[in-house]
Amino acid sequence: MLEVKICGLSTPETVKVAVEEGARSVGFVFYPPSPRALVPEAAAQLARLLPTSTRAVGLFVDASDDEIESVIALVPLDMLQLHGDETPRRVAQIRAQAEEATSDYD
């Protein structure tokens, strides 16, 4: 089965349409230069609109630990998507940080 992720959503209307049309994942951009970038508070509101069958994905580009932590403290993300120059070591660090920070989501 093909799964669809739609990224760059920034309004309740776009989230609703993505879910209605079958997106299994929706992406929220946390890269300030992007015109689709969101602040964590706005992404948290949008994430609350998702049914449990739709994953929330946070897109980051060369984000610092503090930037990632500030997002995952407010936004219930199911997955992180990295689009920078992260080395395998950095990816492992981010994964460990995210797993620790989200352990109380469950």
Tab-separated table of C-alpha atoms in Angstrom:
chain	number	residue	atom	x	y	z
A	1	MET	CA	0.000	0.000	0.000
A	2	LEU	CA	1.272	3.435	-0.908
A	3	GLU	CA	1.367	5.900	1.948
A	4	VAL	CA	1.172	9.641	1.359
A	5	LYS	CA	2.764	12.421	3.414
A	6	ILE	CA	1.855	16.017	2.743
A	7	CYS	CA	4.294	18.551	4.109
A	8	GLY	CA	4.204	22.259	4.782
A	9	LEU	CA	0.691	22.408	6.166
A	10	SER	CA	-0.032	25.576	8.078
A	11	THR	CA	-3.789	26.002	8.419
A	12	PRO	CA	-6.657	23.977	9.849
A	13	GLU	CA	-8.207	23.873	6.383
A	14	THR	CA	-5.148	22.286	4.742
A	15	VAL	CA	-4.833	19.746	7.548
A	16	LYS	CA	-8.505	18.831	7.177
A	17	VAL	CA	-8.225	18.356	3.413
A	18	ALA	CA	-5.026	16.305	3.719
A	19	VAL	CA	-6.662	13.974	6.235
A	20	GLU	CA	-9.899	13.715	4.236
A	21	GLU	CA	-7.933	12.836	1.101
A	22	GLY	CA	-6.084	10.031	2.847
A	23	ALA	CA	-2.708	11.409	3.874
A	24	ARG	CA	-1.156	8.995	6.390
A	25	SER	CA	1.314	11.650	7.552
A	26	VAL	CA	1.341	15.422	7.599
A	27	GLY	CA	4.450	17.511	7.916
A	28	PHE	CA	4.978	20.675	9.885
A	29	VAL	CA	8.006	22.767	8.935
A	30	PHE	CA	10.261	24.103	11.698
A	31	TYR	CA	12.801	25.879	9.511
A	32	PRO	CA	12.368	29.653	9.895
A	33	PRO	CA	13.576	30.621	6.389
A	34	SER	CA	10.769	28.560	4.851
A	35	PRO	CA	7.582	30.441	3.989
A	36	ARG	CA	5.718	27.444	5.452
A	37	ALA	CA	7.550	27.517	8.792
A	38	LEU	CA	5.458	27.289	11.935
A	39	VAL	CA	6.078	28.238	15.527
A	40	PRO	CA	5.564	25.309	17.913
A	41	GLU	CA	2.339	26.712	19.359
A	42	ALA	CA	0.694	26.872	15.917
A	43	ALA	CA	1.872	23.366	15.022
A	44	ALA	CA	0.526	22.037	18.323
A	45	GLN	CA	-2.924	23.402	17.490
A	46	LEU	CA	-2.813	21.776	14.055
A	47	ALA	CA	-1.551	18.463	15.437
A	48	ARG	CA	-4.584	18.323	17.735
A	49	LEU	CA	-6.769	18.146	14.619
A	50	LEU	CA	-5.199	14.890	13.443
A	51	PRO	CA	-6.934	11.567	13.941
A	52	THR	CA	-4.816	8.851	15.528
A	53	SER	CA	-4.453	7.221	12.099
A	54	THR	CA	-2.490	10.202	10.765
A	55	ARG	CA	1.104	10.786	11.864
A	56	ALA	CA	2.487	14.222	12.662
A	57	VAL	CA	5.970	14.782	11.233
A	58	GLY	CA	8.283	17.626	12.219
A	59	LEU	CA	10.661	18.803	9.504
A	60	PHE	CA	13.953	20.300	10.713
A	61	VAL	CA	17.017	21.655	8.911
A	62	ASP	CA	20.269	21.651	10.895
A	63	ALA	CA	18.328	22.404	14.071
A	64	SER	CA	20.006	22.788	17.427
A	65	ASP	CA	19.115	20.641	20.419
A	66	ASP	CA	17.277	23.594	21.943
A	67	GLU	CA	15.229	24.168	18.794
A	68	ILE	CA	14.194	20.527	18.591
A	69	GLU	CA	13.453	20.364	22.307
A	70	SER	CA	11.249	23.476	22.188
A	71	VAL	CA	9.174	21.898	19.423
A	72	ILE	CA	8.766	18.409	20.850
A	73	ALA	CA	7.903	19.862	24.248
A	74	LEU	CA	4.749	21.356	22.704
A	75	VAL	CA	3.959	19.374	19.570
A	76	PRO	CA	3.064	15.672	19.772
A	77	LEU	CA	5.186	14.499	16.855
A	78	ASP	CA	5.299	10.897	15.693
A	79	MET	CA	8.361	11.342	13.526
A	80	LEU	CA	11.195	13.765	12.824
A	81	GLN	CA	12.358	14.465	9.280
A	82	LEU	CA	15.863	15.917	8.935
A	83	HIS	CA	16.861	17.904	5.858
A	84	GLY	CA	20.227	19.375	6.631
A	85	ASP	CA	23.824	18.338	6.847
A	86	GLU	CA	23.276	16.055	9.829
A	87	THR	CA	25.934	13.374	10.124
A	88	PRO	CA	24.957	9.847	11.159
A	89	ARG	CA	26.286	10.688	14.637
A	90	ARG	CA	24.132	13.816	14.811
A	91	VAL	CA	21.081	11.868	13.659
A	92	ALA	CA	21.666	9.354	16.464
A	93	GLN	CA	21.940	12.202	18.985
A	94	ILE	CA	18.704	13.761	17.751
A	95	ARG	CA	16.937	10.401	17.884
A	96	ALA	CA	18.044	9.801	21.471
A	97	GLN	CA	16.998	13.328	22.470
A	98	ALA	CA	13.588	12.943	20.840
A	99	GLU	CA	12.951	9.513	22.319
A	100	GLU	CA	13.754	10.788	25.793
A	101	ALA	CA	11.625	13.896	25.385
A	102	THR	CA	8.639	12.004	24.006
A	103	SER	CA	8.673	9.074	26.403
A	104	ASP	CA	5.862	10.687	28.390
A	105	TYR	CA	3.641	11.115	25.282
A	106	ASP	CA	2.447	7.546	25.855
